CSV table of N, CA, C and O and ligand atoms in Angstrom, one decimal:
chain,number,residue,atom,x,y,z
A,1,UNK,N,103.2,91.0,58.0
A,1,UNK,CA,103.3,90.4,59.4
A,1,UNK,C,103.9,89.0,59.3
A,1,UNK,O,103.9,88.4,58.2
A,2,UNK,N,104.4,88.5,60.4
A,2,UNK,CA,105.2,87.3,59.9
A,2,UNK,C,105.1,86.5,61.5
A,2,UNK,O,105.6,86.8,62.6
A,3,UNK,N,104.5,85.7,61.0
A,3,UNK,CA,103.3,85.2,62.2
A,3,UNK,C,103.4,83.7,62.0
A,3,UNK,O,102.9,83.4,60.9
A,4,UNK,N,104.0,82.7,62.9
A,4,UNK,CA,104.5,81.6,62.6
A,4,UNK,C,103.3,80.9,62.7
A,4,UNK,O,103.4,80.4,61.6
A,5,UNK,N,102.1,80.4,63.3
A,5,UNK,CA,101.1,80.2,63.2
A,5,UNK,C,100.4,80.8,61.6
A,5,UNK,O,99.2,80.3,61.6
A,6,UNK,N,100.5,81.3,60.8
A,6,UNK,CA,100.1,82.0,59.6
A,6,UNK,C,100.4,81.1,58.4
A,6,UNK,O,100.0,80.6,57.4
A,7,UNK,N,101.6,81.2,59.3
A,7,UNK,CA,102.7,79.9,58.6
A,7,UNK,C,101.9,78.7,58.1
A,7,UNK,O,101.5,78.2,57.0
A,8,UNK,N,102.0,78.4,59.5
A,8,UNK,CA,101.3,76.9,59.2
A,8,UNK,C,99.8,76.7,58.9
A,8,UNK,O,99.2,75.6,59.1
A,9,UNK,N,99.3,77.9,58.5
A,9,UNK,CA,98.0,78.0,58.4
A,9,UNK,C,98.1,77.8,56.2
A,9,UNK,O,97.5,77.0,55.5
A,10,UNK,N,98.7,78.6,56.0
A,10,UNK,CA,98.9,78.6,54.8
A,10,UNK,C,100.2,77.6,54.0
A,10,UNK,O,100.8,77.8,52.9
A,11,UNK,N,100.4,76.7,54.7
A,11,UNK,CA,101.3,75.7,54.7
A,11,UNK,C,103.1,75.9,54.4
A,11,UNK,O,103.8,75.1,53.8
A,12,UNK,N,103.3,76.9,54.8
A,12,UNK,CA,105.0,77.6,54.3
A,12,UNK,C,105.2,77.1,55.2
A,12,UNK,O,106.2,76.5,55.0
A,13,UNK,N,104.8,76.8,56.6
A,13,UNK,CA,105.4,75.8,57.9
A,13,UNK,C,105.1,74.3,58.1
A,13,UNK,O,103.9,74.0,58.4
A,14,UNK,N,105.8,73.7,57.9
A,14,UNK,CA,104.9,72.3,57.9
A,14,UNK,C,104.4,72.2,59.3
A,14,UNK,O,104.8,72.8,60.3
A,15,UNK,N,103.5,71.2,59.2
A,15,UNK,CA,102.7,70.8,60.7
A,15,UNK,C,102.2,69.4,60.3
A,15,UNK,O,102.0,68.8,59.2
A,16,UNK,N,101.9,69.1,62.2
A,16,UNK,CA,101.0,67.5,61.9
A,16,UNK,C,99.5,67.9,62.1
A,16,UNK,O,98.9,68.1,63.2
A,17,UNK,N,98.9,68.1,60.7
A,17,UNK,CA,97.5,68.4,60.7
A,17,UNK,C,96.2,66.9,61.1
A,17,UNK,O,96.0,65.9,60.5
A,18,UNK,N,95.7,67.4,62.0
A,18,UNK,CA,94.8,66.7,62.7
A,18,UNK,C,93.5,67.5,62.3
A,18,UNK,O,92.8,67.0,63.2
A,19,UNK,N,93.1,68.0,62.1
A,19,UNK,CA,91.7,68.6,61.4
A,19,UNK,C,92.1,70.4,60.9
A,19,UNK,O,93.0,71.2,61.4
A,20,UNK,N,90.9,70.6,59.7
A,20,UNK,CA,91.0,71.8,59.3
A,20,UNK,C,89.5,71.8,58.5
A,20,UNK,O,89.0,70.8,58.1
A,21,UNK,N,89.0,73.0,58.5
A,21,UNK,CA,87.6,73.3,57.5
A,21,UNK,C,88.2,74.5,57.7
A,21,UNK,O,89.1,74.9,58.4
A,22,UNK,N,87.2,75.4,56.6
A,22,UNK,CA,86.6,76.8,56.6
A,22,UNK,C,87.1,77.8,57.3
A,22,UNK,O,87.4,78.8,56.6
A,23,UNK,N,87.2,77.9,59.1
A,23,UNK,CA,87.3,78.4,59.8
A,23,UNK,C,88.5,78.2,60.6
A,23,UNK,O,89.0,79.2,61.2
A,24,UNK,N,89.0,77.3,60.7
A,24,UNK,CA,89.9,76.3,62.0
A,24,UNK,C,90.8,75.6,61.5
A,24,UNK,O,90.5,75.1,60.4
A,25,UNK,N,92.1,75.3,62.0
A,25,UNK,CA,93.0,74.6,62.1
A,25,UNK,C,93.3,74.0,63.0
A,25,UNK,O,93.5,74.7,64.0
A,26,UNK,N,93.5,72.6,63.2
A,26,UNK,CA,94.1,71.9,63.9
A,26,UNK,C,95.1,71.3,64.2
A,26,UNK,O,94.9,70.3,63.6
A,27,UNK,N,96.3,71.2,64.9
A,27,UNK,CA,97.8,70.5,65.0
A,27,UNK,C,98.2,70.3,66.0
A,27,UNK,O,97.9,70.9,67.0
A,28,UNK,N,99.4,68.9,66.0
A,28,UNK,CA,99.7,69.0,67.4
A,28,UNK,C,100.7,69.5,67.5
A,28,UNK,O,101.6,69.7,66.7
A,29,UNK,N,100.7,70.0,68.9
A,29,UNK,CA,101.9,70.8,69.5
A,29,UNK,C,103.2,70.1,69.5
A,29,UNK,O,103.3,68.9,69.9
A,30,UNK,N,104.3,71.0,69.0
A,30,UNK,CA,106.0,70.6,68.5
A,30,UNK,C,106.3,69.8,69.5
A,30,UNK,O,107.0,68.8,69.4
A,31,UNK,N,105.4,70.6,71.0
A,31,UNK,CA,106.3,70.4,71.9
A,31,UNK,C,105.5,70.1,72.9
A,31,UNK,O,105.3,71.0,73.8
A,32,UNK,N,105.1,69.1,72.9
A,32,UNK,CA,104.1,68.4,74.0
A,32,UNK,C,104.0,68.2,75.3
A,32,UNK,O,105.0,67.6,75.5
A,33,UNK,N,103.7,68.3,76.0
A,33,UNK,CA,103.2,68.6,77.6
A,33,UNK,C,103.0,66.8,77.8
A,33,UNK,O,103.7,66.2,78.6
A,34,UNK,N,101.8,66.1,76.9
A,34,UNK,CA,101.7,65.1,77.0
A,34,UNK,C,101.2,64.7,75.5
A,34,UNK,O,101.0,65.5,74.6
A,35,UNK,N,100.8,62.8,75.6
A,35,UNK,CA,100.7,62.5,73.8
A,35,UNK,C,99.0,63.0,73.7
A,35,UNK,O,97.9,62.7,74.3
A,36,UNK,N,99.5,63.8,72.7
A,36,UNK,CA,98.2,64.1,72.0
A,36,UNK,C,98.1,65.8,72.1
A,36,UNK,O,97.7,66.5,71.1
A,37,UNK,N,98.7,66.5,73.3
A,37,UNK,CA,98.5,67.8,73.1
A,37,UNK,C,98.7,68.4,71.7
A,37,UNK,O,99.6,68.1,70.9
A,38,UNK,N,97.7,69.6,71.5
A,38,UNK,CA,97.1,69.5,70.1
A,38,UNK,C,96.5,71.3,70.1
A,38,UNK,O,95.9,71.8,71.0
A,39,UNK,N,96.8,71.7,69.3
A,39,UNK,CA,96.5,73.4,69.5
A,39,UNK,C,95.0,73.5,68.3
A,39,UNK,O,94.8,72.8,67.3
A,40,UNK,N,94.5,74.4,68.9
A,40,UNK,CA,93.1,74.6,67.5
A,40,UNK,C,93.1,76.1,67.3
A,40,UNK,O,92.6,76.8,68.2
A,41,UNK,N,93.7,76.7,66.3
A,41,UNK,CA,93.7,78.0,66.1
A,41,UNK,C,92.6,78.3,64.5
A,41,UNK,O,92.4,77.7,63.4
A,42,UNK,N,92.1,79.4,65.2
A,42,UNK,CA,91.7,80.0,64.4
A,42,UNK,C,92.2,80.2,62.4
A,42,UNK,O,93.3,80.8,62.4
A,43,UNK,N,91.7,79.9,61.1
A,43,UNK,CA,92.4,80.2,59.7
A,43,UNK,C,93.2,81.8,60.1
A,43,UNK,O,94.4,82.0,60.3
A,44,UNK,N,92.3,82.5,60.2
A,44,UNK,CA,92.3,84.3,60.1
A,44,UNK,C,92.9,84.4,61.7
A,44,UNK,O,92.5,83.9,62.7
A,45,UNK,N,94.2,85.4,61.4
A,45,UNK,CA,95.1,86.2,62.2
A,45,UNK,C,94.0,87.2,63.4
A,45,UNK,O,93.5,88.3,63.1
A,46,UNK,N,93.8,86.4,64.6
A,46,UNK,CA,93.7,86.7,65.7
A,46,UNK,C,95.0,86.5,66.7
A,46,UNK,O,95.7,85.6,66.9
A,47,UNK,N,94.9,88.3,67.7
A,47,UNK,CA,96.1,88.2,68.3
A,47,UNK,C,95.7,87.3,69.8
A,47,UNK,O,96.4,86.5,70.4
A,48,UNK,N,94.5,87.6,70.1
A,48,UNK,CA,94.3,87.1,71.6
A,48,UNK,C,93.0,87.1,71.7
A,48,UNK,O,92.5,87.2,70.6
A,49,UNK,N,92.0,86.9,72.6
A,49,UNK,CA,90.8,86.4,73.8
A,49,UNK,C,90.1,88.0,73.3
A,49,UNK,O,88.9,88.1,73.3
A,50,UNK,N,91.1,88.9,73.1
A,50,UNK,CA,90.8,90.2,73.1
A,50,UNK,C,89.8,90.5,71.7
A,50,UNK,O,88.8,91.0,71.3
A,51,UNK,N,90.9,89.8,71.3
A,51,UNK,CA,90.6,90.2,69.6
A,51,UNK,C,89.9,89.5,68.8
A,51,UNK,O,89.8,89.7,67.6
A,52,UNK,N,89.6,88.8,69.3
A,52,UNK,CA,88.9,86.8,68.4
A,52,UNK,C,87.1,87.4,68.6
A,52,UNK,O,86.7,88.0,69.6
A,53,UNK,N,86.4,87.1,67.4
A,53,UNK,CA,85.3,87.4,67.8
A,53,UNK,C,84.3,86.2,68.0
A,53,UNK,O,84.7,85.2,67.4
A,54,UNK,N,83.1,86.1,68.9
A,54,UNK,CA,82.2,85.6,69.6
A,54,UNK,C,82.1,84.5,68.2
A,54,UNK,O,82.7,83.4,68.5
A,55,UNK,N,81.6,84.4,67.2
A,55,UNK,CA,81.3,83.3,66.2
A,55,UNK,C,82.7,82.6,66.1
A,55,UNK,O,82.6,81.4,66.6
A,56,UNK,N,83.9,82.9,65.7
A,56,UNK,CA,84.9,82.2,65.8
A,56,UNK,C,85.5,81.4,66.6
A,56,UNK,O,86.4,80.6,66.3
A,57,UNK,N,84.9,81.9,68.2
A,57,UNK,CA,85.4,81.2,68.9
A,57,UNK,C,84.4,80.4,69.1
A,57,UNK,O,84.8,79.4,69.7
A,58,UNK,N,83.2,80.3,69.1
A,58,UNK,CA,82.1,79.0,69.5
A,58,UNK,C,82.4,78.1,68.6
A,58,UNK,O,82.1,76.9,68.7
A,59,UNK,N,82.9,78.4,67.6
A,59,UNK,CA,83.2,77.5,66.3
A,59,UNK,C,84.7,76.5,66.8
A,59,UNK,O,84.8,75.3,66.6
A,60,UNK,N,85.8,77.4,67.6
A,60,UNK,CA,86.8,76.9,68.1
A,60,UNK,C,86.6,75.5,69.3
A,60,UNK,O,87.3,74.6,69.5
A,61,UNK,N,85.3,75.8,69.8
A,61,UNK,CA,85.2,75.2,71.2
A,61,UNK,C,84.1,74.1,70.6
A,61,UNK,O,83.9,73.1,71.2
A,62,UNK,N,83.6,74.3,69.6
A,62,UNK,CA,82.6,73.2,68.7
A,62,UNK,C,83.9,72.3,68.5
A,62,UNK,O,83.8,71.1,68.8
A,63,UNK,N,85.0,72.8,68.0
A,63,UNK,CA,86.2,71.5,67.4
A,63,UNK,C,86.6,71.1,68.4
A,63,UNK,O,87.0,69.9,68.4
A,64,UNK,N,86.7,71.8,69.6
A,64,UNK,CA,87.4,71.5,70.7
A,64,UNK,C,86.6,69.8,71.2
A,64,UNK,O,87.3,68.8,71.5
A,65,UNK,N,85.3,69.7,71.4
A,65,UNK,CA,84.2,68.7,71.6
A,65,UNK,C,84.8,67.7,70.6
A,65,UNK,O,85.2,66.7,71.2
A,66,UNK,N,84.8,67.7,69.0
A,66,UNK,CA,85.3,66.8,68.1
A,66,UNK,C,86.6,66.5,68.6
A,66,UNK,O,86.9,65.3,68.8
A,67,UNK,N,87.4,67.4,68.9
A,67,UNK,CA,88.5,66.6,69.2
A,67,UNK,C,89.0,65.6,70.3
A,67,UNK,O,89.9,64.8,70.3
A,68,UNK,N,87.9,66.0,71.7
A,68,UNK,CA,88.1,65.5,72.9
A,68,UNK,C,87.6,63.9,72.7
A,68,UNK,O,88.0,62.9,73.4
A,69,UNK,N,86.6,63.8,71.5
A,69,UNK,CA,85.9,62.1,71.1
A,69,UNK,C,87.2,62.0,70.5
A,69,UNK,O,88.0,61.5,71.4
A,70,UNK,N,87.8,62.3,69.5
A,70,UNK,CA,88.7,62.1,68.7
A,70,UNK,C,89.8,61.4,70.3
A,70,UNK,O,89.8,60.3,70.6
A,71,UNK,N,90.6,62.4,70.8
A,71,UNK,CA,91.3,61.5,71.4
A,71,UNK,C,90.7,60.6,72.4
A,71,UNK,O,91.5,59.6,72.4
A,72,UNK,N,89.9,60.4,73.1
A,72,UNK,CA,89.0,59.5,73.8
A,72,UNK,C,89.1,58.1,72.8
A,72,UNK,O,89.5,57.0,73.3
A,73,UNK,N,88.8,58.1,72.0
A,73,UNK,CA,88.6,56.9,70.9
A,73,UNK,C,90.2,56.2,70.5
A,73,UNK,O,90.6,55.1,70.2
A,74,UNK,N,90.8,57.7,70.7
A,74,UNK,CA,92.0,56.8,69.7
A,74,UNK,C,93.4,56.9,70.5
A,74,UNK,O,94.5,56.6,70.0
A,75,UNK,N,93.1,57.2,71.7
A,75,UNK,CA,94.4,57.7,72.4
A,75,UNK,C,93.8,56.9,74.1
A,75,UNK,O,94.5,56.1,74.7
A,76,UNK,N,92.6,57.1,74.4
A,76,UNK,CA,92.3,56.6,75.6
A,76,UNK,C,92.5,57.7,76.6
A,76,UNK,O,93.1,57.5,77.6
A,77,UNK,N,92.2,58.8,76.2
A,77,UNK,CA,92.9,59.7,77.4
A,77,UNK,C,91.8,59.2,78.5
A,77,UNK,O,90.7,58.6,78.3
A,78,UNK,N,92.2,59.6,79.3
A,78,UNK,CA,91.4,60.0,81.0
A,78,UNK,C,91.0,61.2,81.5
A,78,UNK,O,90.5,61.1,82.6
A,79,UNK,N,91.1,62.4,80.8
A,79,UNK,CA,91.1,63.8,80.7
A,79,UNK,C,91.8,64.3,80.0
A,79,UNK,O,92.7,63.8,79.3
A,80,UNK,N,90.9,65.8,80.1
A,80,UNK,CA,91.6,67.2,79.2
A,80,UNK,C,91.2,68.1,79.5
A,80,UNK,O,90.0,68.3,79.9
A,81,UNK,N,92.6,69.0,79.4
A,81,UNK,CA,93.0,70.2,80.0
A,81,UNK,C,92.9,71.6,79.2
A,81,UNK,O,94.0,72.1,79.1
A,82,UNK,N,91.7,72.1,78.7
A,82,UNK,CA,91.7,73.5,77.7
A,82,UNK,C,92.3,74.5,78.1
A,82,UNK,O,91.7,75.1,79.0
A,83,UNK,N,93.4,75.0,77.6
A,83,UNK,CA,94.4,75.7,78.0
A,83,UNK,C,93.9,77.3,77.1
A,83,UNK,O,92.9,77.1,76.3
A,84,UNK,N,94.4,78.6,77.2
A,84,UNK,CA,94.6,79.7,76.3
A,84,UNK,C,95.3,80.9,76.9
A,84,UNK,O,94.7,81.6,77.8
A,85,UNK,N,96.5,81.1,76.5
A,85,UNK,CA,97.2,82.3,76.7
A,85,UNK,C,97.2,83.4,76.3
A,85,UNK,O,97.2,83.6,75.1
A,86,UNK,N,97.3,84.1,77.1
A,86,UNK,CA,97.4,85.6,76.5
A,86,UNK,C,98.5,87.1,77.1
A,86,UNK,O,98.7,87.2,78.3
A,87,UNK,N,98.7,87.6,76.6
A,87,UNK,CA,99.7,88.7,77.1
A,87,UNK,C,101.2,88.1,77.9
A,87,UNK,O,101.7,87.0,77.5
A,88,UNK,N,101.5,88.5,78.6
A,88,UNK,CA,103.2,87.8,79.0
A,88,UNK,C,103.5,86.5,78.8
A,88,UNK,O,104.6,86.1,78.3
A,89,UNK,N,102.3,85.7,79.2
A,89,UNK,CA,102.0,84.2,79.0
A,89,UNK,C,101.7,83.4,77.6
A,89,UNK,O,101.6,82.1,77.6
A,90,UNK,N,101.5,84.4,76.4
A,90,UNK,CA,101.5,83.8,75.6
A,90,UNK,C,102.5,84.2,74.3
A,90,UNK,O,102.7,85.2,73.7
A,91,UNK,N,103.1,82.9,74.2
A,91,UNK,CA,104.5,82.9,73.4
A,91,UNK,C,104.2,83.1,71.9
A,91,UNK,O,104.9,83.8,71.2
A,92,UNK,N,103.3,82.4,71.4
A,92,UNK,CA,102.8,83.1,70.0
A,92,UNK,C,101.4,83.7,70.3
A,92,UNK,O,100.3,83.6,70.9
A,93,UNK,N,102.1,84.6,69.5
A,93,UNK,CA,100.5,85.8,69.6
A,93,UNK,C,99.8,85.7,68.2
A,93,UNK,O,99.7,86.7,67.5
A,94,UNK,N,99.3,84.5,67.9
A,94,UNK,CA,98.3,84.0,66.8
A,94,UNK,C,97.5,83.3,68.1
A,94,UNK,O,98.1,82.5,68.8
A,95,UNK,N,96.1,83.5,68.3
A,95,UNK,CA,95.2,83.1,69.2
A,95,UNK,C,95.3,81.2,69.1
A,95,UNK,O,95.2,80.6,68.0
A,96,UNK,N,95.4,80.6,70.0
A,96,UNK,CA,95.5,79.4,70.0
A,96,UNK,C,94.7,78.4,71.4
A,96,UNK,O,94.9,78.8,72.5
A,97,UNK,N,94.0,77.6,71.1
A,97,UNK,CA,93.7,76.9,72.2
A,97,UNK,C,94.4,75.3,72.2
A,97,UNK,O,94.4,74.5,71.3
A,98,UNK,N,95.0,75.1,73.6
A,98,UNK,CA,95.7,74.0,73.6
A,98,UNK,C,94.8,72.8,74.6
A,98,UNK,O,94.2,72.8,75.7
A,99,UNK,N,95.0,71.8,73.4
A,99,UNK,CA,93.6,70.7,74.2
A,99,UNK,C,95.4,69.8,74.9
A,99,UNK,O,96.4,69.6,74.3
A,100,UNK,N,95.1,69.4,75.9
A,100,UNK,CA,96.4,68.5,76.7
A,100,UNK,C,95.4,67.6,77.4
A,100,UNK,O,94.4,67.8,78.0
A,101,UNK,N,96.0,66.3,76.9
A,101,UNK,CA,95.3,65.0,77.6
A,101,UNK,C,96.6,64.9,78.9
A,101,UNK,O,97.8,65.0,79.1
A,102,UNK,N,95.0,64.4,79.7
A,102,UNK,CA,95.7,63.6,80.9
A,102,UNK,C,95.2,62.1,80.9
A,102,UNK,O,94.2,61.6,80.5
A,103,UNK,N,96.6,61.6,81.5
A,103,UNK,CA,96.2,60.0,81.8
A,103,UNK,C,96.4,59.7,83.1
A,103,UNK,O,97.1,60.5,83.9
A,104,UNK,N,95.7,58.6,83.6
A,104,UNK,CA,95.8,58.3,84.8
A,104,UNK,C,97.3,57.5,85.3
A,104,UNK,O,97.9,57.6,86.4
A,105,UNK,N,97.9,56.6,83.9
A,105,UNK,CA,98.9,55.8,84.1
A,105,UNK,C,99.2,56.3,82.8
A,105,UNK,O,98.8,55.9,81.7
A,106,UNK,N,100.2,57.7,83.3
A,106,UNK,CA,100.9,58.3,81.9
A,106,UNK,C,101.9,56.9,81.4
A,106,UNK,O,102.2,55.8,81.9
A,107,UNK,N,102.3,57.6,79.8
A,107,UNK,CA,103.4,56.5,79.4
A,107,UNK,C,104.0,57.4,78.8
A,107,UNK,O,103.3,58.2,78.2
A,108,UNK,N,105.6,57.7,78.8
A,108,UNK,CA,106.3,58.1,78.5
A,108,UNK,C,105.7,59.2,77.0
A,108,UNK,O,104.5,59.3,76.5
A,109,UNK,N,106.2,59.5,76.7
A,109,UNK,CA,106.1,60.5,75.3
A,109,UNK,C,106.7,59.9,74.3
A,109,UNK,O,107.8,59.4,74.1
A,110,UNK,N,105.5,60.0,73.5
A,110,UNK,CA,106.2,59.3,71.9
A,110,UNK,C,105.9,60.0,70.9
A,110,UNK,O,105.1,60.9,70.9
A,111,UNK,N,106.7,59.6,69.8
A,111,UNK,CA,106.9,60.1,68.5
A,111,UNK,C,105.8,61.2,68.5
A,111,UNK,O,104.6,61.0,68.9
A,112,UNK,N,106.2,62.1,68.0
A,112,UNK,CA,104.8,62.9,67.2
A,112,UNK,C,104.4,62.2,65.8
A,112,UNK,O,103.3,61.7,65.7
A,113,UNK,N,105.3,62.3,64.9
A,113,UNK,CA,104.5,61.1,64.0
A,113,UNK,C,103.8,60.2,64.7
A,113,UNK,O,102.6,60.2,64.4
A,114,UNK,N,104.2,59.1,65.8
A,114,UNK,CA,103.5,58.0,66.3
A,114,UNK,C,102.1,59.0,66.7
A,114,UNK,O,101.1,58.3,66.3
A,115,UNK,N,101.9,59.5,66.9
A,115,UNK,CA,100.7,60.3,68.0
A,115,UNK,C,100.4,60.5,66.2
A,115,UNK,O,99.9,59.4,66.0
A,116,UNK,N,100.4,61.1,65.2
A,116,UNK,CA,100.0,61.6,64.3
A,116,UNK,C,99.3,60.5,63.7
A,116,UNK,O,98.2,60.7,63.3
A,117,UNK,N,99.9,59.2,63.4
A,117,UNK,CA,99.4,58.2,62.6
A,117,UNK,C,98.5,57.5,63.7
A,117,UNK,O,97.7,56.8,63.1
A,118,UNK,N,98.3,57.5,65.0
A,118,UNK,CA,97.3,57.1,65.8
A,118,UNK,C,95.9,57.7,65.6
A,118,UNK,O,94.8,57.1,65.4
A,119,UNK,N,95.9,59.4,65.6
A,119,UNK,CA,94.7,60.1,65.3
A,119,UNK,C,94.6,60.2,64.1
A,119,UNK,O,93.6,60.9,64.3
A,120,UNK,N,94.7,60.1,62.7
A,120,UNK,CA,94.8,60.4,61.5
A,120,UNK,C,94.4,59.2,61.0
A,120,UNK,O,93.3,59.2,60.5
A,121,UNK,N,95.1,57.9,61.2
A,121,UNK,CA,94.9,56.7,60.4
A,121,UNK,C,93.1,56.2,61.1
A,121,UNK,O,92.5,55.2,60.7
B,1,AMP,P1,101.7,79.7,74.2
B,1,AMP,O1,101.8,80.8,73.2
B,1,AMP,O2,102.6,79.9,75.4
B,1,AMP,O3,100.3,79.3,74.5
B,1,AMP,O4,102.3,78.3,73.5
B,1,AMP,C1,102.7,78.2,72.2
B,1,AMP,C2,102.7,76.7,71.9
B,1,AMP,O5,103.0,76.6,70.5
B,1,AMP,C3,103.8,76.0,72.6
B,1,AMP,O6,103.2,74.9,73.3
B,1,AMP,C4,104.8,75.4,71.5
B,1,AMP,O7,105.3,74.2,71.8
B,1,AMP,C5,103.9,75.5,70.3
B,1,AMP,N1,104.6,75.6,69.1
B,1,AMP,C6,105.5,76.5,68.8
B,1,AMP,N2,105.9,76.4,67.5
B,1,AMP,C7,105.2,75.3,67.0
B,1,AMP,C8,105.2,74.7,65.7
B,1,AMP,N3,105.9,75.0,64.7
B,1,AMP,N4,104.3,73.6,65.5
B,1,AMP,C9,103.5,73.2,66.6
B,1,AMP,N5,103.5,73.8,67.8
B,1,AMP,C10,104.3,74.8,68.0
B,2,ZN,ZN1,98.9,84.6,62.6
């Protein structure tokens, strides 16, 4: 199967990795909505909501909590927006949750590196 999330799970895709253990991966999105949106997918090839089982995903929404301190601390968001697609709506079919910060006085979009060395460093 040839599963671009798989990819970057097993490192043949590069990514801006923002957390990973055991179970979970975390990166931010190529292609950002705003700074900091950030996907948490599952290690193991889940297609959807359908298919992901009950322990993996409380484990998903456990990281999801670490990462909302994570940007709160290092980004200043003002909100976030837990996103998950599925069927017509979802453009990769490797199960993914997208964390999207809001701000109250957005600022333009920057670098992904810049957003990468903000949460990382
Ligand atoms: P969706 O399947 O519609 O929930 O969204 C897929 C998301 O994956 C989009 O927000 C893309 O910008 C993002 N995406 C696609 N390819 C990559 C990649 N190589 N690295 C990081 N994010 C990606
Ligand atoms: Zn996959």
């Amino acid at each position: 199967m040839n599963c671009l999330f798989c990819g970057i799970v097993n490192g043949s895709v590069p990514s801006y990795k923002i957390y990973e253990d055991d179970t979970v991966f975390c990166f931010l999105d190529i292609n950002p909505d705003s700074n900091g949106h950030m996907l948490i997918i599952p290690k193991k090839h889940y297609k959807d909501l359908n298919d992901i089982d009950l322990n993996t995903l409380n484990h998903i929404i456990e990281i999801s909590k670490k990462m909302k301190k994570l940007l709160e601390e290092k980004l200043y968001i003002d909100g976030l927006t837990l996103i998950q697609n599925n069927g017509d709506v979802q453009e990769v079919k490797h199960f993914h949750l997208h964390l999207k910060p809001f701000y109250n006085n957005p600022k333009d979009l920057m670098k992904i590196e810049e957003i990468y060395n903000i949460l990382t460093k």
